[in-house]
PDB file of C-alpha atoms and ligand atoms in Angstrom:
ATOM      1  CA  UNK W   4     122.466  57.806  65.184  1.00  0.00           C
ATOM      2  CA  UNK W   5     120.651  61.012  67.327  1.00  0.00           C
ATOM      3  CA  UNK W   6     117.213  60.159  68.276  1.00  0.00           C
ATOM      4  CA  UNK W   7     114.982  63.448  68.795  1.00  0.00           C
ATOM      5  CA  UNK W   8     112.044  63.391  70.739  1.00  0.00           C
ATOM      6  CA  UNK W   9     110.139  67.327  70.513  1.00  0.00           C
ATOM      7  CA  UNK W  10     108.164  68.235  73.571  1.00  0.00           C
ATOM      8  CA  UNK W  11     105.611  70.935  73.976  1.00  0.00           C
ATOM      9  CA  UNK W  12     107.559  72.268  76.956  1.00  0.00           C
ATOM     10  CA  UNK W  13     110.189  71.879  79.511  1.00  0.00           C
ATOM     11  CA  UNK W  14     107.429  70.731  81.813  1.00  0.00           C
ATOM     12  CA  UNK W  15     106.197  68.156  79.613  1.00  0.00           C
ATOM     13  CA  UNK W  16     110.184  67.561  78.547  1.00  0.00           C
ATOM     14  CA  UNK W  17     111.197  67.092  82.058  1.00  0.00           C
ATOM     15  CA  UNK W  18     108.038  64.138  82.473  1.00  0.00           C
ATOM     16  CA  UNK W  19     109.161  62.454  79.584  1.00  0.00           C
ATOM     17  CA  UNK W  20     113.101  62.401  80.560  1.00  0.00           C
ATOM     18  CA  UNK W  21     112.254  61.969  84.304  1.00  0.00           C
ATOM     19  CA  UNK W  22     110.120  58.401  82.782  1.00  0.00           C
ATOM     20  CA  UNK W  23     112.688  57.514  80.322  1.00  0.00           C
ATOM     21  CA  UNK W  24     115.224  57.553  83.470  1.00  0.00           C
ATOM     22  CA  UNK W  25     112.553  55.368  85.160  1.00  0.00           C
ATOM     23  CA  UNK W  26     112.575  52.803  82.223  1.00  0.00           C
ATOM     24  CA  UNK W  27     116.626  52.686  81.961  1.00  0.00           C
ATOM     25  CA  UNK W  28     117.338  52.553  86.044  1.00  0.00           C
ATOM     26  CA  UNK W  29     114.543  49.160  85.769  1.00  0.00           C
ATOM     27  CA  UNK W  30     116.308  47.886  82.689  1.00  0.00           C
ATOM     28  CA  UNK W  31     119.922  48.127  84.197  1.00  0.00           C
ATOM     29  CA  UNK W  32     118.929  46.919  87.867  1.00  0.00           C
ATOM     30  CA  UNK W  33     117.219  43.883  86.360  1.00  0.00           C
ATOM     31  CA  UNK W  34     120.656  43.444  84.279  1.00  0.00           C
ATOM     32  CA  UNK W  35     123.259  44.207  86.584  1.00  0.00           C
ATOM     33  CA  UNK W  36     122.295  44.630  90.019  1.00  0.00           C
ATOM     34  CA  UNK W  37     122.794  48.350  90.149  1.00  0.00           C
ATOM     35  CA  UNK W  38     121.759  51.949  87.621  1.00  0.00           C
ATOM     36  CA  UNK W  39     124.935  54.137  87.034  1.00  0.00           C
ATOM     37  CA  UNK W  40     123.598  58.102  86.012  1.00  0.00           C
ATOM     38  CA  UNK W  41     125.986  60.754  85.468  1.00  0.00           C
ATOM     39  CA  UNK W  42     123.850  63.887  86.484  1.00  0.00           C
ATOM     40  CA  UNK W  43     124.626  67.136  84.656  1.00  0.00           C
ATOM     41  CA  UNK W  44     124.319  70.617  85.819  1.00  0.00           C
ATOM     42  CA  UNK W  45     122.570  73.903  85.576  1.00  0.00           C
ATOM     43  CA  UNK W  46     119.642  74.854  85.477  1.00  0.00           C
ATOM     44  CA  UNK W  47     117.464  72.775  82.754  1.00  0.00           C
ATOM     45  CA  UNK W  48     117.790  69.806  84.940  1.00  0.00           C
ATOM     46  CA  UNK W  49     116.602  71.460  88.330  1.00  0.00           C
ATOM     47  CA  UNK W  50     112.835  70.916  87.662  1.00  0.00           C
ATOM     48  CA  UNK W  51     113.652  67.051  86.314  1.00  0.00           C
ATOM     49  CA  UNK W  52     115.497  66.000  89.477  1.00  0.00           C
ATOM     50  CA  UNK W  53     112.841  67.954  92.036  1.00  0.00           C
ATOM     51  CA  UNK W  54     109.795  66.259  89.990  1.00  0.00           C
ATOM     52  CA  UNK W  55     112.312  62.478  90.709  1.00  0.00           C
ATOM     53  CA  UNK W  56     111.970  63.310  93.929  1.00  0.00           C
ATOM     54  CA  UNK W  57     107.988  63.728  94.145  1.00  0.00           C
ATOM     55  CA  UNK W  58     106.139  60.427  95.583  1.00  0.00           C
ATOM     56  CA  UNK W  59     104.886  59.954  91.544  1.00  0.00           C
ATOM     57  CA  UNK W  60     108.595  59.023  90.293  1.00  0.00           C
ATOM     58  CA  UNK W  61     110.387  58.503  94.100  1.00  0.00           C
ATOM     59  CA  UNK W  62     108.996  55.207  94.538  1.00  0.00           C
ATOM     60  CA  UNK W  63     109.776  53.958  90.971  1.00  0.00           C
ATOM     61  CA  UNK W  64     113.123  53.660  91.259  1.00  0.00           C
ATOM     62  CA  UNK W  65     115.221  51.127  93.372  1.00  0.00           C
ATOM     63  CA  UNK W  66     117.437  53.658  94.745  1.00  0.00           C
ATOM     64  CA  UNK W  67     119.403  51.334  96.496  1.00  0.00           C
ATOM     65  CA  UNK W  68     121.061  50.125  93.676  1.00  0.00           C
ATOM     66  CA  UNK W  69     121.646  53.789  92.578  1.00  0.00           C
ATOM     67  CA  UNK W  70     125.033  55.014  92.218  1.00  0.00           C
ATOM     68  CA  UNK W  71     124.906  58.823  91.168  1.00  0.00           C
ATOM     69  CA  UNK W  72     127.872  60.231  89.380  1.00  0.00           C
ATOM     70  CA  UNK W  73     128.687  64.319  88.289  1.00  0.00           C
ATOM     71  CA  UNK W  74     129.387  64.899  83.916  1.00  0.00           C
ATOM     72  CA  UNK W  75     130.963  68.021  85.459  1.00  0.00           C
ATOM     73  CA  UNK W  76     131.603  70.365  88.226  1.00  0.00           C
ATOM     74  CA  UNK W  77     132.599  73.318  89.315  1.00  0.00           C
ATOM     75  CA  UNK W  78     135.890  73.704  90.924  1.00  0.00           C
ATOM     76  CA  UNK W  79     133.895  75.429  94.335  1.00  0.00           C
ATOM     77  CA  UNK W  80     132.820  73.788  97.683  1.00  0.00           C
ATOM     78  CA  UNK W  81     129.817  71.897  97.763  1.00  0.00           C
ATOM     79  CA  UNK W  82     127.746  74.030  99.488  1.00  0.00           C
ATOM     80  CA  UNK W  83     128.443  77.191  97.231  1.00  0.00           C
ATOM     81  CA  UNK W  84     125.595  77.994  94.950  1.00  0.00           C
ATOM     82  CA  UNK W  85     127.133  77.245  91.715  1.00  0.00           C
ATOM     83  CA  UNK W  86     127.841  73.777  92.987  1.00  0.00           C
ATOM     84  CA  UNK W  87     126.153  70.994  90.595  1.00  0.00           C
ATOM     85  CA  UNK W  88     126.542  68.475  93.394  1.00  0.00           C
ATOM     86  CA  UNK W  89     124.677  71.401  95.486  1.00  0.00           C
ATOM     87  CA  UNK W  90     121.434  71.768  92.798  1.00  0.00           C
ATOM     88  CA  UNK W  91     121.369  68.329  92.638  1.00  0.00           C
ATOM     89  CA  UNK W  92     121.459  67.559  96.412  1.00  0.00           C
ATOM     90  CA  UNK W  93     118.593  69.715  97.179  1.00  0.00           C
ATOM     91  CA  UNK W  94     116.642  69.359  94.318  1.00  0.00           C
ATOM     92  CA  UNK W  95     116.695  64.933  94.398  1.00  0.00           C
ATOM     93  CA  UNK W  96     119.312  63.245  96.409  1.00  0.00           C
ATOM     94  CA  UNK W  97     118.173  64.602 100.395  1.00  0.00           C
ATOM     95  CA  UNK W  98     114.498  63.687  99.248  1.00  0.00           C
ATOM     96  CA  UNK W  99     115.294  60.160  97.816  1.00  0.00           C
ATOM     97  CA  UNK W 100     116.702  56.658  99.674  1.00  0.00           C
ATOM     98  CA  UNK W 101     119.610  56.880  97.889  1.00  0.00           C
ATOM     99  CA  UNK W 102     122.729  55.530 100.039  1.00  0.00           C
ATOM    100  CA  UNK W 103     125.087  58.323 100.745  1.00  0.00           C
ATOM    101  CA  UNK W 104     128.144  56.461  99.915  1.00  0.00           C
ATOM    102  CA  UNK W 105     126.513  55.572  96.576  1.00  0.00           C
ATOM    103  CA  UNK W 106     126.624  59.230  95.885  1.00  0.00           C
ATOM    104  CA  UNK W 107     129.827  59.901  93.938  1.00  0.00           C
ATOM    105  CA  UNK W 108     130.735  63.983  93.915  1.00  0.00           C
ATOM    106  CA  UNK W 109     133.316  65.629  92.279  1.00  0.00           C
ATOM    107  CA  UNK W 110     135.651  67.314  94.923  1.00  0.00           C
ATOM    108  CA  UNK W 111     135.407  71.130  93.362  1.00  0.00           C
ATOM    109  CA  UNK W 112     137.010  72.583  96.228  1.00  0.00           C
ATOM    110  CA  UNK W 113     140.472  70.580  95.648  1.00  0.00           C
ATOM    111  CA  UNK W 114     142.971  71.690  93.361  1.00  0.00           C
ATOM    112  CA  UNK W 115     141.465  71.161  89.797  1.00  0.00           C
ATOM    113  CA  UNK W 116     144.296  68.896  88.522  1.00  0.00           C
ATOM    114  CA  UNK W 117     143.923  66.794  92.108  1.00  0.00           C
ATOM    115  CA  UNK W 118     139.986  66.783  92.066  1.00  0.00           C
ATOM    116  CA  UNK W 119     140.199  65.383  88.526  1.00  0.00           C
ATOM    117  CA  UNK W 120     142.810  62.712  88.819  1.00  0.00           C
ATOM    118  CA  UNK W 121     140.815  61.653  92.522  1.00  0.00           C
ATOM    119  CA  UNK W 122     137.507  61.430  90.473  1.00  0.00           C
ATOM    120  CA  UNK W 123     139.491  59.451  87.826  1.00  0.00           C
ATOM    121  CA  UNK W 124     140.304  56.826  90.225  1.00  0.00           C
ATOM    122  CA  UNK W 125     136.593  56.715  91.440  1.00  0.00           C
ATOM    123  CA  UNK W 126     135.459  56.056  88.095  1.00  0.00           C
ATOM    124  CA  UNK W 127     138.607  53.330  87.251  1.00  0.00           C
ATOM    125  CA  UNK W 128     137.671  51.661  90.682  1.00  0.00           C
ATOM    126  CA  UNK W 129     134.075  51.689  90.081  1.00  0.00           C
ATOM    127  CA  UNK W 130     133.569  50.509  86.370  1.00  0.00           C
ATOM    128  CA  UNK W 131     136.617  48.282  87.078  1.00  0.00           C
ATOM    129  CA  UNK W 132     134.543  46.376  89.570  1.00  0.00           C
ATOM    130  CA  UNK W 133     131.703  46.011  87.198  1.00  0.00           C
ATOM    131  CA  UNK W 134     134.272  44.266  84.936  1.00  0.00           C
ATOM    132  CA  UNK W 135     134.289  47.441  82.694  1.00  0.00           C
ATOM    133  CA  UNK W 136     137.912  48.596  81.103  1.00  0.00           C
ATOM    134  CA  UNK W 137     135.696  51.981  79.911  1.00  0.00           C
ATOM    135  CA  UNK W 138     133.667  54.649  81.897  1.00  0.00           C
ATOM    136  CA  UNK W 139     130.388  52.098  81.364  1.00  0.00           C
ATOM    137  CA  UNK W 140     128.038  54.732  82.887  1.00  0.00           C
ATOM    138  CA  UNK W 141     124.000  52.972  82.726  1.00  0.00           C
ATOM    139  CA  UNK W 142     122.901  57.259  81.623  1.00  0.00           C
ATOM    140  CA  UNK W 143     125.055  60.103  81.293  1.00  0.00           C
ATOM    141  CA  UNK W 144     122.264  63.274  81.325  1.00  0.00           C
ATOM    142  CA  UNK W 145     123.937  65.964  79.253  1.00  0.00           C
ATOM    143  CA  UNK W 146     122.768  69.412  79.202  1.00  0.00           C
ATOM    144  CA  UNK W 147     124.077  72.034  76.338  1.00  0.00           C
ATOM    145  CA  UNK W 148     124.739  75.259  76.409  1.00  0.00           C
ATOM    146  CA  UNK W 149     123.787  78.326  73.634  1.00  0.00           C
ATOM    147  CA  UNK W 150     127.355  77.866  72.891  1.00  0.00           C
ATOM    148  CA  UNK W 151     127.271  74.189  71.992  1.00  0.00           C
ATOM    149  CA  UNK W 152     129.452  73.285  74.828  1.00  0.00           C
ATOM    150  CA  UNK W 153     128.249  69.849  77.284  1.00  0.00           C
ATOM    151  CA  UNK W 154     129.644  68.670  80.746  1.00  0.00           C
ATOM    152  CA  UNK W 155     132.576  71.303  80.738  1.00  0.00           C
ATOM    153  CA  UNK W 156     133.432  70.600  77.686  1.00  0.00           C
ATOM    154  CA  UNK W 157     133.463  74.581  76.279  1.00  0.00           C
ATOM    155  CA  UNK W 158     134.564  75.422  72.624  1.00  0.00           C
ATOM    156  CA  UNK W 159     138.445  75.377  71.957  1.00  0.00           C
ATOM    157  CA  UNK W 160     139.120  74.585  75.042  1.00  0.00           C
ATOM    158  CA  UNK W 161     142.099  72.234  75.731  1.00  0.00           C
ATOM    159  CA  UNK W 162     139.556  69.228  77.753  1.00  0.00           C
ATOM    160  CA  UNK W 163     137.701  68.691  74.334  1.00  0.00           C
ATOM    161  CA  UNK W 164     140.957  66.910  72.964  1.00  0.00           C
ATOM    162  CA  UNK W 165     142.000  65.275  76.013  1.00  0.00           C
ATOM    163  CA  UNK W 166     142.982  61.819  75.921  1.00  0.00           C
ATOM    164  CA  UNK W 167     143.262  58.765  77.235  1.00  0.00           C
ATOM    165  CA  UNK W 168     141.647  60.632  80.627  1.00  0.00           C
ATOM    166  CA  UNK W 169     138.367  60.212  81.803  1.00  0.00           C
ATOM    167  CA  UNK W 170     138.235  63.118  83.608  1.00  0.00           C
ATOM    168  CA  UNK W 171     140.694  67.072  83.365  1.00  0.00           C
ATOM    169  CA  UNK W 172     140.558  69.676  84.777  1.00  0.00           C
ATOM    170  CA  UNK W 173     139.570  72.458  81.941  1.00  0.00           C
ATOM    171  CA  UNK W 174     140.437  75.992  82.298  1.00  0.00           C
ATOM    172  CA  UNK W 175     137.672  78.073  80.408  1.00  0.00           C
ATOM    173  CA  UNK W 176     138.837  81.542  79.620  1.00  0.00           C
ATOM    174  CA  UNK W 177     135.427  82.927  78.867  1.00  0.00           C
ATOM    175  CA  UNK W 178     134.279  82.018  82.476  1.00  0.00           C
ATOM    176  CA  UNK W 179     137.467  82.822  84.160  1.00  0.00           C
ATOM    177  CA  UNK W 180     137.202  79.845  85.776  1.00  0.00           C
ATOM    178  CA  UNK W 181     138.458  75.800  85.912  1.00  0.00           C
ATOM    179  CA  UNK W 182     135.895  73.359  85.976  1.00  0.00           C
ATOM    180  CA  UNK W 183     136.351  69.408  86.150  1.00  0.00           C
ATOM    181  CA  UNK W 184     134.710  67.521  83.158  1.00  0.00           C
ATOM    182  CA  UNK W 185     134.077  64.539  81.813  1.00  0.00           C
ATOM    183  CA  UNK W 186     136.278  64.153  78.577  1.00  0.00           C
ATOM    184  CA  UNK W 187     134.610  63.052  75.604  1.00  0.00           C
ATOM    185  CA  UNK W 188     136.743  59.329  76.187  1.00  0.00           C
ATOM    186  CA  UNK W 189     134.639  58.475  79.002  1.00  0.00           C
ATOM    187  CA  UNK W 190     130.880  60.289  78.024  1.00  0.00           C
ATOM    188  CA  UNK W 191     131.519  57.997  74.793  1.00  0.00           C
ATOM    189  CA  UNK W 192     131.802  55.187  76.242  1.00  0.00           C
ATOM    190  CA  UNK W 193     128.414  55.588  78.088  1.00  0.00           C
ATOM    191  CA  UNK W 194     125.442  52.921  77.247  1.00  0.00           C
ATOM    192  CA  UNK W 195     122.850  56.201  77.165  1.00  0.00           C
ATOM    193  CA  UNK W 196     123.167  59.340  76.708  1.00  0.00           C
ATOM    194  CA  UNK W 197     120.615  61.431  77.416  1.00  0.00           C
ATOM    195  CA  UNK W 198     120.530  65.606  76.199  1.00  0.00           C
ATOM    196  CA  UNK W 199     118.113  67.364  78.011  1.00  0.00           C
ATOM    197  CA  UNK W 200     117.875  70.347  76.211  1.00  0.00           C
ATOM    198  CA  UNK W 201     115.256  73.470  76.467  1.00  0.00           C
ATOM    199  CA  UNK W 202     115.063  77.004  75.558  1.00  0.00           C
ATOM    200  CA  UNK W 203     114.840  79.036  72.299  1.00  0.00           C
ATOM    201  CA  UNK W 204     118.501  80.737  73.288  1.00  0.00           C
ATOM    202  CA  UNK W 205     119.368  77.243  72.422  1.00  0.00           C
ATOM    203  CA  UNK W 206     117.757  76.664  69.028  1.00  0.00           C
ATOM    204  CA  UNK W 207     120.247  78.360  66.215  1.00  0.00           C
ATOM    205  CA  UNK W 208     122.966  76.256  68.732  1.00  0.00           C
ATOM    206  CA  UNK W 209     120.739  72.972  68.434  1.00  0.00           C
ATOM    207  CA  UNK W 210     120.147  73.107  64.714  1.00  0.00           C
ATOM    208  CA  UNK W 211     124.095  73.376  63.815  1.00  0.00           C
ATOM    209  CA  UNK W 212     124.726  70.577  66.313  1.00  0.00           C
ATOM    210  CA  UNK W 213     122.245  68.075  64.755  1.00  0.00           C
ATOM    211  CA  UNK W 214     121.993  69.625  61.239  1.00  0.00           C
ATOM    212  CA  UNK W 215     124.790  71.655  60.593  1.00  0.00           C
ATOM    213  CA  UNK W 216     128.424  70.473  59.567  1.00  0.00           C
ATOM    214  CA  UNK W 217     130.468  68.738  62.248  1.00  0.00           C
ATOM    215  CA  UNK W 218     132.866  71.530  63.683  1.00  0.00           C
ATOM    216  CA  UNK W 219     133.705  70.007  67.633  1.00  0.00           C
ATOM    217  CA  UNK W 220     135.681  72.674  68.227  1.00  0.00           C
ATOM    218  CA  UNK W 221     132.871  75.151  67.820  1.00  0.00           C
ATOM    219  CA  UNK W 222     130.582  72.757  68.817  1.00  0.00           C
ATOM    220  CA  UNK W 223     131.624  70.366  71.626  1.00  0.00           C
ATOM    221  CA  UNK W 224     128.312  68.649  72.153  1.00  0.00           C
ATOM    222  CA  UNK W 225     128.533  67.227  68.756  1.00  0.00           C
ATOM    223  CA  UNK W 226     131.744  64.823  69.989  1.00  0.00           C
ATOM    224  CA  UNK W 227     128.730  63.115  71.889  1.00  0.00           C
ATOM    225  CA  UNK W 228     128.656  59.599  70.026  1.00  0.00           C
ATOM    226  CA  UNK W 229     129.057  56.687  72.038  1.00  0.00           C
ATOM    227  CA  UNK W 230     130.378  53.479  70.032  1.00  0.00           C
ATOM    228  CA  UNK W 231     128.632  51.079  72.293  1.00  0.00           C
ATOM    229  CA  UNK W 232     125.676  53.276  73.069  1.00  0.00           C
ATOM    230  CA  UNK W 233     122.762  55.671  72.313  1.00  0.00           C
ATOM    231  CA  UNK W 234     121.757  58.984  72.051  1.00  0.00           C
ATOM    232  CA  UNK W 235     118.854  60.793  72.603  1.00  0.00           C
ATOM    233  CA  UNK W 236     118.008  64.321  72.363  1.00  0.00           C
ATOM    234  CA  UNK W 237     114.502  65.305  74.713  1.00  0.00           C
ATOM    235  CA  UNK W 238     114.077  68.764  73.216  1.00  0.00           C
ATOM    236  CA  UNK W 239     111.302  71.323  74.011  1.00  0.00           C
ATOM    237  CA  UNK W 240     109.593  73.504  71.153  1.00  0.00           C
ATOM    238  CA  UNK W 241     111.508  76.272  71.616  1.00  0.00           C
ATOM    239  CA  UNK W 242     114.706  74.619  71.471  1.00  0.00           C
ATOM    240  CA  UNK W 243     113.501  72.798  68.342  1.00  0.00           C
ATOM    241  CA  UNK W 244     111.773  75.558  66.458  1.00  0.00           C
ATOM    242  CA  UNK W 245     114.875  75.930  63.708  1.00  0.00           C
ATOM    243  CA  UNK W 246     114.788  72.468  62.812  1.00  0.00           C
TER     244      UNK W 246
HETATM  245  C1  6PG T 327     127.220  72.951  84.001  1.00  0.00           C
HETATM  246  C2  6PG T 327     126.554  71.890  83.197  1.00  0.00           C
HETATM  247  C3  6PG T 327     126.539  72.320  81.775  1.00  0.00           C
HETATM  248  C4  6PG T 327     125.108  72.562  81.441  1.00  0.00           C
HETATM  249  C5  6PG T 327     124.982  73.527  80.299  1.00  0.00           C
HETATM  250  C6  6PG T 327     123.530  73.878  80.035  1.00  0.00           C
HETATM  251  O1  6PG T 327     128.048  72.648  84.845  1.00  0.00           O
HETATM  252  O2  6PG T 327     126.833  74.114  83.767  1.00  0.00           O
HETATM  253  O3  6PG T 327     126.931  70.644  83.425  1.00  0.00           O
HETATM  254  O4  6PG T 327     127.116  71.474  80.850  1.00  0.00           O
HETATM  255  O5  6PG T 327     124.487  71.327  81.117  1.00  0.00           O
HETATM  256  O6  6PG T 327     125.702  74.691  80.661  1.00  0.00           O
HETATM  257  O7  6PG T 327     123.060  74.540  81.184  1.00  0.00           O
HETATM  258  P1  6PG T 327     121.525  75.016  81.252  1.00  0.00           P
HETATM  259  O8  6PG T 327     120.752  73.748  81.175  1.00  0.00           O
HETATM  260  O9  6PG T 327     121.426  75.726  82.552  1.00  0.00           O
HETATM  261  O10 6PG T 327     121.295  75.886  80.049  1.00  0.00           O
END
């Protein structure tokens, strides 16, 4: 079942995600010793990860038992300005304590069809050791796009039918472009899911997701429903305002 929670603005939105990551990262670090997130990228999620990394949130997270994870990346180095290891980097993870080799990147300058089998492994070896057979991620933070696609997971594109894999590489025609993703196997088999969603470009996008019949081809975001887990959608106004 989606839970939707309507904020005045992405300002306001990004406060009430950034606490809600607060409450989950306490909850699974009492539970299990450490707080899986799967960050995604773009741009909604720059001013949520820079206001994580202000002395207000900073200190309310253990970040030592942080292990930060990627939904999706592109296939470019990691200093290139489309990277979402990149955004995320300088926006939250060189301002926090987080330990480096608790940060978990997705290699976008390998060969697509390496970097995703290499991140497979990652994932395997990591959830394996929490005694996990699935990709048992603590969050996954989802954005969508005005096209209904999340992670990298674009509309009739081959990575939204992948399976058993965790992770593919995805070429997406429209972008001219591979990209490493997430399939919808592993982001369903997440505990949370948060979508962090803002904009009115997104609104006619966000009603048929939520509202409108269930096309996944058309609309990839709506594969997003974990059997084990929840969903929430942190929405602004704008993105809202066609409900
Ligand atoms: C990416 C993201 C992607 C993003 C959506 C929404 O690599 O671009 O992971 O899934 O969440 O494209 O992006 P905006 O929040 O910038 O609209």
């Amino acid at each position: 079942m989606n839970k939707i929670e309507i904020h005045a603005d992405l300002n306001t939105l990004a406060y009430a995600v950034a606490e809600r990551i607060v409450t989950l990262a306490a909850g699974a670090i009492e539970a299990h010793g450490q707080f899986s997130i799967g960050l995604s990228g773009g741009s909604t999620p720059r001013s949520l990860y820079s206001l994580l990394a202000t002395e207000e949130f900073r200190a309310r997270i253990d970040w030592s038992c942080v292990h930060v994870f990627w939904g999706d990346e592109r296939c470019v180095p990691p200093d290139h300005p489309d990277s979402n290891y990149r955004m995320a980097y300088s926006a939250l993870l060189n301002h926090v304590p987080v330990v480096e080799a608790n940060i978990h990147r997705i290699y976008g300058e390998s060969d697509p069809s390496q970097a995703a089998a290499q991140y497979e492994r990652v994932l395997r070896e990591y959830f394996g050791a929490q005694g996990h057979f699935t990709a048992r991620f603590d969050l996954l933070l989802q954005g969508m796009g005005a096209d209904g696609h999340t992670a990298s997971l674009f509309p009739d594109t081959a990575a939204i039918h992948e399976r058993p894999w965790w992770v593919v590489e995805n070429y997406v025609s429209k972008l001219d472009a591979w990209r490493i993703t997430l399939t919808p196997e592993a982001i369903n088999a997440a505990a949370n899911v948060i979508f962090m969603v803002a904009g009115a470009d997104k609104a006619e996008t966000l009603r048929e997701v939520l509202h409108g019949p269930y096309i996944p081809d058309k609309y990839p975001a709506q594969l997003v429903r974990p059997e084990n887990g929840q969903v929430e959608w942190m929405v602004d106004a704008a993105a809202a305002a066609l409900f």
